[in-house]
Amino acid sequence: DAGVIQSPRHEVTEMGQEVTLRCKPISGHDYLFWYRQTMMRGLELLIYFNNNVPIDDSGMPEDRFSAKMPNASFSTLKIQPSEPRDSAVYFCASSLYGSSYNSPLHFGNGTRLTVT
Amino acid sequence: DAKTTQPNSMESNEEEPVHLPCNHSTISGTDYIHWYRQLPSQGPEYVIHGLTSNVNNRMASLAIAEDRKSSTLILHRATLRDAAVYYCEPSGGSNYKLTFGKGTLLTVNP
């Protein structure tokens, strides 16, 4: 298996522009998680899905952030409009059953977002 | 969510054992104890997890205290490639999500 695939690996954009980050989870995994990592705040959980349905979006910082999972093999995280404080590394992870059922998370290599 | 306490940093020498401690005194009875590590410029990587009994795999061993309020990740022979941030995170029961604390930065000296 190719693992969790994220694209792009790097994104540089100007403040105010729309940014879309993409994730392909491991086939057969029912849970998908989006995390954000910065030096100041560490690794933060933004949102997670179960069977393509958003379950907990309490970590989404504000309305400028939205995430979708139109099917089991694809998810997007969109920021519109982007701001310099959104600069971070965004990770996507998937797991078979969620972390409560003896099921580790598999992370992608992340997208490094820079907003100027 | 249960909270954890880990040392900010630890140092080890190559080929020596490393014991990484974690306190999770508020852990619930159904929470698993998960350990992940993050190498530089990579996403976190699963290391090991356990519920009550000690666990071993090809990467490490996990020793869980009898009262489950603490655990220790054991790297039997540290290598330079083990230099990473190590996260200890309880999760389980009705909580399907995993949140991460600050972890322990492990430095391995040649």
PDB file of C-alpha atoms in Angstrom:
ATOM      1  CA  ASP A   1       0.000   0.000   0.000  1.00  0.00           C
ATOM      2  CA  ALA A   2       1.253   3.484  -0.835  1.00  0.00           C
ATOM      3  CA  GLY A   3       0.213   4.873   2.516  1.00  0.00           C
ATOM      4  CA  VAL A   4      -1.609   8.148   3.064  1.00  0.00           C
ATOM      5  CA  ILE A   5      -0.943  10.492   0.160  1.00  0.00           C
ATOM      6  CA  GLN A   6      -1.098  14.242   0.550  1.00  0.00           C
ATOM      7  CA  SER A   7      -0.754  16.916  -2.088  1.00  0.00           C
ATOM      8  CA  PRO A   8       0.799  19.296  -2.655  1.00  0.00           C
ATOM      9  CA  ARG A   9       3.919  18.795  -0.497  1.00  0.00           C
ATOM     10  CA  HIS A  10       4.542  22.536  -0.442  1.00  0.00           C
ATOM     11  CA  GLU A  11       2.204  25.432  -1.084  1.00  0.00           C
ATOM     12  CA  VAL A  12       3.114  29.093  -1.115  1.00  0.00           C
ATOM     13  CA  THR A  13       0.311  31.562  -1.545  1.00  0.00           C
ATOM     14  CA  GLU A  14      -0.535  35.159  -0.897  1.00  0.00           C
ATOM     15  CA  MET A  15      -2.811  36.366   1.830  1.00  0.00           C
ATOM     16  CA  GLY A  16      -6.437  36.339   0.740  1.00  0.00           C
ATOM     17  CA  GLN A  17      -6.087  33.489  -1.723  1.00  0.00           C
ATOM     18  CA  GLU A  18      -7.958  30.209  -1.481  1.00  0.00           C
ATOM     19  CA  VAL A  19      -5.902  27.160  -0.590  1.00  0.00           C
ATOM     20  CA  THR A  20      -6.969  23.545  -1.036  1.00  0.00           C
ATOM     21  CA  LEU A  21      -5.072  20.681   0.528  1.00  0.00           C
ATOM     22  CA  ARG A  22      -5.759  17.134  -0.590  1.00  0.00           C
ATOM     23  CA  CYS A  23      -5.566  13.736   1.038  1.00  0.00           C
ATOM     24  CA  LYS A  24      -5.983  10.168  -0.131  1.00  0.00           C
ATOM     25  CA  PRO A  25      -6.331   7.790   2.836  1.00  0.00           C
ATOM     26  CA  ILE A  26      -5.280   4.173   2.921  1.00  0.00           C
ATOM     27  CA  SER A  27      -7.855   2.026   1.168  1.00  0.00           C
ATOM     28  CA  GLY A  28     -10.279   0.436   3.592  1.00  0.00           C
ATOM     29  CA  HIS A  29      -9.656   2.862   6.427  1.00  0.00           C
ATOM     30  CA  ASP A  30     -12.885   4.223   7.864  1.00  0.00           C
ATOM     31  CA  TYR A  31     -11.432   7.161   9.789  1.00  0.00           C
ATOM     32  CA  LEU A  32      -9.694  10.227   8.415  1.00  0.00           C
ATOM     33  CA  PHE A  33      -8.082  12.969  10.492  1.00  0.00           C
ATOM     34  CA  TRP A  34      -6.719  16.405   9.643  1.00  0.00           C
ATOM     35  CA  TYR A  35      -4.017  17.885  11.888  1.00  0.00           C
ATOM     36  CA  ARG A  36      -2.070  21.130  11.830  1.00  0.00           C
ATOM     37  CA  GLN A  37       1.417  21.571  13.288  1.00  0.00           C
ATOM     38  CA  THR A  38       3.198  24.779  14.227  1.00  0.00           C
ATOM     39  CA  MET A  39       6.125  25.468  16.505  1.00  0.00           C
ATOM     40  CA  MET A  40       3.937  27.493  18.855  1.00  0.00           C
ATOM     41  CA  ARG A  41       0.923  25.207  19.137  1.00  0.00           C
ATOM     42  CA  GLY A  42       2.339  21.786  18.328  1.00  0.00           C
ATOM     43  CA  LEU A  43       0.176  19.164  16.657  1.00  0.00           C
ATOM     44  CA  GLU A  44      -3.500  20.115  16.706  1.00  0.00           C
ATOM     45  CA  LEU A  45      -6.428  17.983  15.620  1.00  0.00           C
ATOM     46  CA  LEU A  46      -8.677  20.010  13.322  1.00  0.00           C
ATOM     47  CA  ILE A  47     -11.401  17.581  12.279  1.00  0.00           C
ATOM     48  CA  TYR A  48     -12.029  13.904  11.775  1.00  0.00           C
ATOM     49  CA  PHE A  49     -14.379  11.833   9.633  1.00  0.00           C
ATOM     50  CA  ASN A  50     -15.898   8.401  10.034  1.00  0.00           C
ATOM     51  CA  ASN A  51     -17.196   6.754   6.868  1.00  0.00           C
ATOM     52  CA  ASN A  52     -16.965  10.109   5.057  1.00  0.00           C
ATOM     53  CA  VAL A  53     -19.099  11.896   7.672  1.00  0.00           C
ATOM     54  CA  PRO A  54     -17.538  14.703   9.770  1.00  0.00           C
ATOM     55  CA  ILE A  55     -17.744  13.654  13.413  1.00  0.00           C
ATOM     56  CA  ASP A  56     -15.847  16.288  15.345  1.00  0.00           C
ATOM     57  CA  ASP A  57     -14.817  19.641  13.895  1.00  0.00           C
ATOM     58  CA  SER A  58     -14.247  21.379  17.209  1.00  0.00           C
ATOM     59  CA  GLY A  59     -10.608  21.948  16.331  1.00  0.00           C
ATOM     60  CA  MET A  60     -11.316  23.902  13.167  1.00  0.00           C
ATOM     61  CA  PRO A  61     -10.023  27.384  13.981  1.00  0.00           C
ATOM     62  CA  GLU A  62     -12.706  29.462  12.271  1.00  0.00           C
ATOM     63  CA  ASP A  63     -15.144  29.680   9.407  1.00  0.00           C
ATOM     64  CA  ARG A  64     -12.362  30.250   6.921  1.00  0.00           C
ATOM     65  CA  PHE A  65     -11.526  26.559   7.265  1.00  0.00           C
ATOM     66  CA  SER A  66     -13.677  23.836   5.760  1.00  0.00           C
ATOM     67  CA  ALA A  67     -13.126  20.139   5.161  1.00  0.00           C
ATOM     68  CA  LYS A  68     -14.964  17.659   2.998  1.00  0.00           C
ATOM     69  CA  MET A  69     -14.810  13.977   2.268  1.00  0.00           C
ATOM     70  CA  PRO A  70     -16.907  13.324  -0.851  1.00  0.00           C
ATOM     71  CA  ASN A  71     -15.926   9.661  -0.963  1.00  0.00           C
ATOM     72  CA  ALA A  72     -13.884   7.079   0.912  1.00  0.00           C
ATOM     73  CA  SER A  73     -10.735   7.768  -1.056  1.00  0.00           C
ATOM     74  CA  PHE A  74     -10.493  11.535  -1.018  1.00  0.00           C
ATOM     75  CA  SER A  75     -10.652  14.457   1.374  1.00  0.00           C
ATOM     76  CA  THR A  76      -9.926  18.175   1.089  1.00  0.00           C
ATOM     77  CA  LEU A  77      -9.134  20.893   3.571  1.00  0.00           C
ATOM     78  CA  LYS A  78      -9.857  24.352   2.251  1.00  0.00           C
ATOM     79  CA  ILE A  79      -8.840  27.725   3.627  1.00  0.00           C
ATOM     80  CA  GLN A  80     -10.609  30.744   2.183  1.00  0.00           C
ATOM     81  CA  PRO A  81      -9.351  33.413   2.514  1.00  0.00           C
ATOM     82  CA  SER A  82      -5.896  32.413   3.726  1.00  0.00           C
ATOM     83  CA  GLU A  83      -3.937  34.476   6.250  1.00  0.00           C
ATOM     84  CA  PRO A  84      -0.253  34.470   7.256  1.00  0.00           C
ATOM     85  CA  ARG A  85      -1.126  32.872  10.605  1.00  0.00           C
ATOM     86  CA  ASP A  86      -2.379  29.812   8.703  1.00  0.00           C
ATOM     87  CA  SER A  87       1.207  29.003   7.769  1.00  0.00           C
ATOM     88  CA  ALA A  88       1.883  25.532   9.151  1.00  0.00           C
ATOM     89  CA  VAL A  89       2.367  21.913   8.187  1.00  0.00           C
ATOM     90  CA  TYR A  90      -0.956  20.178   7.640  1.00  0.00           C
ATOM     91  CA  PHE A  91      -1.108  16.415   8.134  1.00  0.00           C
ATOM     92  CA  CYS A  92      -3.722  13.957   7.091  1.00  0.00           C
ATOM     93  CA  ALA A  93      -4.007  10.578   8.816  1.00  0.00           C
ATOM     94  CA  SER A  94      -6.233   7.559   8.436  1.00  0.00           C
ATOM     95  CA  SER A  95      -7.008   4.524  10.537  1.00  0.00           C
ATOM     96  CA  LEU A  96      -9.084   1.415  10.312  1.00  0.00           C
ATOM     97  CA  TYR A  97     -11.299   1.884  13.340  1.00  0.00           C
ATOM     98  CA  GLY A  98     -10.244   5.113  15.014  1.00  0.00           C
ATOM     99  CA  SER A  99      -7.762   5.293  17.846  1.00  0.00           C
ATOM    100  CA  SER A 100     -10.017   3.566  20.356  1.00  0.00           C
ATOM    101  CA  TYR A 101     -10.050   0.158  18.762  1.00  0.00           C
ATOM    102  CA  ASN A 102      -6.531  -1.117  18.683  1.00  0.00           C
ATOM    103  CA  SER A 103      -6.024   0.730  15.425  1.00  0.00           C
ATOM    104  CA  PRO A 104      -3.001   2.977  14.836  1.00  0.00           C
ATOM    105  CA  LEU A 105      -3.111   6.155  12.812  1.00  0.00           C
ATOM    106  CA  HIS A 106      -1.135   6.306   9.581  1.00  0.00           C
ATOM    107  CA  PHE A 107       0.057   9.785   8.702  1.00  0.00           C
ATOM    108  CA  GLY A 108       0.927  11.318   5.379  1.00  0.00           C
ATOM    109  CA  ASN A 109       4.063  13.360   4.847  1.00  0.00           C
ATOM    110  CA  GLY A 110       2.198  16.608   5.235  1.00  0.00           C
ATOM    111  CA  THR A 111       1.686  19.788   3.231  1.00  0.00           C
ATOM    112  CA  ARG A 112       3.836  22.732   4.230  1.00  0.00           C
ATOM    113  CA  LEU A 113       1.733  25.856   3.729  1.00  0.00           C
ATOM    114  CA  THR A 114       3.270  29.301   3.616  1.00  0.00           C
ATOM    115  CA  VAL A 115       0.984  32.305   3.365  1.00  0.00           C
ATOM    116  CA  THR A 116       2.776  35.582   2.620  1.00  0.00           C
TER     117      THR A 116
ATOM    118  CA  ASP B   1      -9.316  13.818  27.489  1.00  0.00           C
ATOM    119  CA  ALA B   2      -6.647  12.295  29.697  1.00  0.00           C
ATOM    120  CA  LYS B   3      -3.564  14.448  30.063  1.00  0.00           C
ATOM    121  CA  THR B   4       0.013  13.324  29.902  1.00  0.00           C
ATOM    122  CA  THR B   5       3.293  14.532  31.327  1.00  0.00           C
ATOM    123  CA  GLN B   6       6.522  13.808  29.504  1.00  0.00           C
ATOM    124  CA  PRO B   7      10.027  15.256  29.871  1.00  0.00           C
ATOM    125  CA  ASN B   8      10.650  17.966  27.313  1.00  0.00           C
ATOM    126  CA  SER B   9      13.891  16.374  26.195  1.00  0.00           C
ATOM    127  CA  MET B  10      16.207  13.416  26.807  1.00  0.00           C
ATOM    128  CA  GLU B  11      19.590  12.402  25.574  1.00  0.00           C
ATOM    129  CA  SER B  12      21.062   9.026  24.878  1.00  0.00           C
ATOM    130  CA  ASN B  13      24.154   7.506  23.379  1.00  0.00           C
ATOM    131  CA  GLU B  14      24.060   5.301  20.345  1.00  0.00           C
ATOM    132  CA  GLU B  15      23.566   1.585  21.043  1.00  0.00           C
ATOM    133  CA  GLU B  16      22.483   2.215  24.616  1.00  0.00           C
ATOM    134  CA  PRO B  17      18.965   1.541  25.919  1.00  0.00           C
ATOM    135  CA  VAL B  18      16.586   4.465  26.299  1.00  0.00           C
ATOM    136  CA  HIS B  19      13.670   4.632  28.705  1.00  0.00           C
ATOM    137  CA  LEU B  20      11.142   7.328  27.866  1.00  0.00           C
ATOM    138  CA  PRO B  21       8.686   7.941  30.711  1.00  0.00           C
ATOM    139  CA  CYS B  22       5.115   9.162  30.535  1.00  0.00           C
ATOM    140  CA  ASN B  23       2.644   9.971  33.297  1.00  0.00           C
ATOM    141  CA  HIS B  24      -1.054   9.700  32.502  1.00  0.00           C
ATOM    142  CA  SER B  25      -2.646   9.704  35.936  1.00  0.00           C
ATOM    143  CA  THR B  26      -6.161  10.555  34.695  1.00  0.00           C
ATOM    144  CA  ILE B  27      -6.335   7.735  32.174  1.00  0.00           C
ATOM    145  CA  SER B  28      -9.680   5.948  31.994  1.00  0.00           C
ATOM    146  CA  GLY B  29     -10.064   2.203  32.278  1.00  0.00           C
ATOM    147  CA  THR B  30     -10.735   1.716  28.587  1.00  0.00           C
ATOM    148  CA  ASP B  31      -8.020   3.974  27.207  1.00  0.00           C
ATOM    149  CA  TYR B  32      -5.170   2.441  25.277  1.00  0.00           C
ATOM    150  CA  ILE B  33      -1.750   4.026  25.691  1.00  0.00           C
ATOM    151  CA  HIS B  34      -0.390   4.957  22.289  1.00  0.00           C
ATOM    152  CA  TRP B  35       3.157   5.961  21.466  1.00  0.00           C
ATOM    153  CA  TYR B  36       4.065   7.762  18.292  1.00  0.00           C
ATOM    154  CA  ARG B  37       7.257   9.392  17.155  1.00  0.00           C
ATOM    155  CA  GLN B  38       7.969  12.129  14.673  1.00  0.00           C
ATOM    156  CA  LEU B  39      11.248  12.219  12.831  1.00  0.00           C
ATOM    157  CA  PRO B  40      12.435  15.551  11.435  1.00  0.00           C
ATOM    158  CA  SER B  41      10.356  16.754   8.474  1.00  0.00           C
ATOM    159  CA  GLN B  42       8.035  13.746   8.599  1.00  0.00           C
ATOM    160  CA  GLY B  43       4.572  12.979   9.856  1.00  0.00           C
ATOM    161  CA  PRO B  44       4.118  11.132  13.138  1.00  0.00           C
ATOM    162  CA  GLU B  45       4.736   7.414  12.999  1.00  0.00           C
ATOM    163  CA  TYR B  46       3.080   4.758  15.119  1.00  0.00           C
ATOM    164  CA  VAL B  47       5.461   3.006  17.506  1.00  0.00           C
ATOM    165  CA  ILE B  48       3.469   0.829  19.874  1.00  0.00           C
ATOM    166  CA  HIS B  49       0.354   0.731  22.012  1.00  0.00           C
ATOM    167  CA  GLY B  50      -1.005  -1.251  24.942  1.00  0.00           C
ATOM    168  CA  LEU B  51      -3.823  -1.516  27.436  1.00  0.00           C
ATOM    169  CA  THR B  52      -2.592  -3.307  30.547  1.00  0.00           C
ATOM    170  CA  SER B  53       0.121  -5.793  29.761  1.00  0.00           C
ATOM    171  CA  ASN B  54       3.619  -4.986  28.631  1.00  0.00           C
ATOM    172  CA  VAL B  55       3.991  -5.086  24.871  1.00  0.00           C
ATOM    173  CA  ASN B  56       6.858  -5.732  22.508  1.00  0.00           C
ATOM    174  CA  ASN B  57       7.273  -5.201  18.799  1.00  0.00           C
ATOM    175  CA  ARG B  58      10.143  -4.830  16.396  1.00  0.00           C
ATOM    176  CA  MET B  59      10.540  -1.143  17.194  1.00  0.00           C
ATOM    177  CA  ALA B  60      10.265  -0.961  20.957  1.00  0.00           C
ATOM    178  CA  SER B  61       8.837  -2.288  24.206  1.00  0.00           C
ATOM    179  CA  LEU B  62       6.113  -0.697  26.280  1.00  0.00           C
ATOM    180  CA  ALA B  63       6.066  -1.178  30.026  1.00  0.00           C
ATOM    181  CA  ILE B  64       2.785  -0.198  31.667  1.00  0.00           C
ATOM    182  CA  ALA B  65       2.536   0.363  35.400  1.00  0.00           C
ATOM    183  CA  GLU B  66       0.138  -1.857  37.288  1.00  0.00           C
ATOM    184  CA  ASP B  67      -2.113   1.099  38.127  1.00  0.00           C
ATOM    185  CA  ARG B  68      -1.839   2.298  34.508  1.00  0.00           C
ATOM    186  CA  LYS B  69      -1.012   5.813  35.625  1.00  0.00           C
ATOM    187  CA  SER B  70       2.349   5.727  33.910  1.00  0.00           C
ATOM    188  CA  SER B  71       4.174   3.923  31.151  1.00  0.00           C
ATOM    189  CA  THR B  72       7.675   3.706  29.746  1.00  0.00           C
ATOM    190  CA  LEU B  73       8.723   3.306  26.156  1.00  0.00           C
ATOM    191  CA  ILE B  74      11.919   1.319  25.881  1.00  0.00           C
ATOM    192  CA  LEU B  75      14.252   1.472  22.915  1.00  0.00           C
ATOM    193  CA  HIS B  76      16.637  -1.389  23.539  1.00  0.00           C
ATOM    194  CA  ARG B  77      19.525  -0.066  21.465  1.00  0.00           C
ATOM    195  CA  ALA B  78      19.197   3.516  20.335  1.00  0.00           C
ATOM    196  CA  THR B  79      20.409   4.404  16.866  1.00  0.00           C
ATOM    197  CA  LEU B  80      20.868   7.804  15.286  1.00  0.00           C
ATOM    198  CA  ARG B  81      17.662   7.197  13.334  1.00  0.00           C
ATOM    199  CA  ASP B  82      15.742   7.059  16.611  1.00  0.00           C
ATOM    200  CA  ALA B  83      16.294  10.777  17.168  1.00  0.00           C
ATOM    201  CA  ALA B  84      12.772  12.160  17.124  1.00  0.00           C
ATOM    202  CA  VAL B  85       9.958  13.618  19.198  1.00  0.00           C
ATOM    203  CA  TYR B  86       8.152  10.845  21.070  1.00  0.00           C
ATOM    204  CA  TYR B  87       4.497  11.289  21.962  1.00  0.00           C
ATOM    205  CA  CYS B  88       2.597   9.318  24.588  1.00  0.00           C
ATOM    206  CA  GLU B  89      -1.180   9.629  24.198  1.00  0.00           C
ATOM    207  CA  PRO B  90      -4.020   7.775  25.916  1.00  0.00           C
ATOM    208  CA  SER B  91      -7.076   7.257  23.778  1.00  0.00           C
ATOM    209  CA  GLY B  92      -9.960   4.891  23.630  1.00  0.00           C
ATOM    210  CA  GLY B  93     -13.430   4.156  24.917  1.00  0.00           C
ATOM    211  CA  SER B  94     -15.901   6.417  23.167  1.00  0.00           C
ATOM    212  CA  ASN B  95     -13.157   8.777  22.100  1.00  0.00           C
ATOM    213  CA  TYR B  96     -12.093   7.880  18.595  1.00  0.00           C
ATOM    214  CA  LYS B  97      -9.690  10.742  18.162  1.00  0.00           C
ATOM    215  CA  LEU B  98      -6.064  11.098  19.150  1.00  0.00           C
ATOM    216  CA  THR B  99      -4.734  14.425  20.412  1.00  0.00           C
ATOM    217  CA  PHE B 100      -1.045  15.082  20.900  1.00  0.00           C
ATOM    218  CA  GLY B 101       0.844  16.853  23.666  1.00  0.00           C
ATOM    219  CA  LYS B 102       4.328  18.311  23.327  1.00  0.00           C
ATOM    220  CA  GLY B 103       6.172  15.006  23.552  1.00  0.00           C
ATOM    221  CA  THR B 104       9.808  14.295  24.403  1.00  0.00           C
ATOM    222  CA  LEU B 105      12.596  15.308  22.070  1.00  0.00           C
ATOM    223  CA  LEU B 106      15.114  12.465  22.044  1.00  0.00           C
ATOM    224  CA  THR B 107      18.655  13.254  20.991  1.00  0.00           C
ATOM    225  CA  VAL B 108      20.954  10.339  20.221  1.00  0.00           C
ATOM    226  CA  ASN B 109      24.664  11.004  20.393  1.00  0.00           C
ATOM    227  CA  PRO B 110      27.097   9.024  18.239  1.00  0.00           C
TER     228      PRO B 110
END
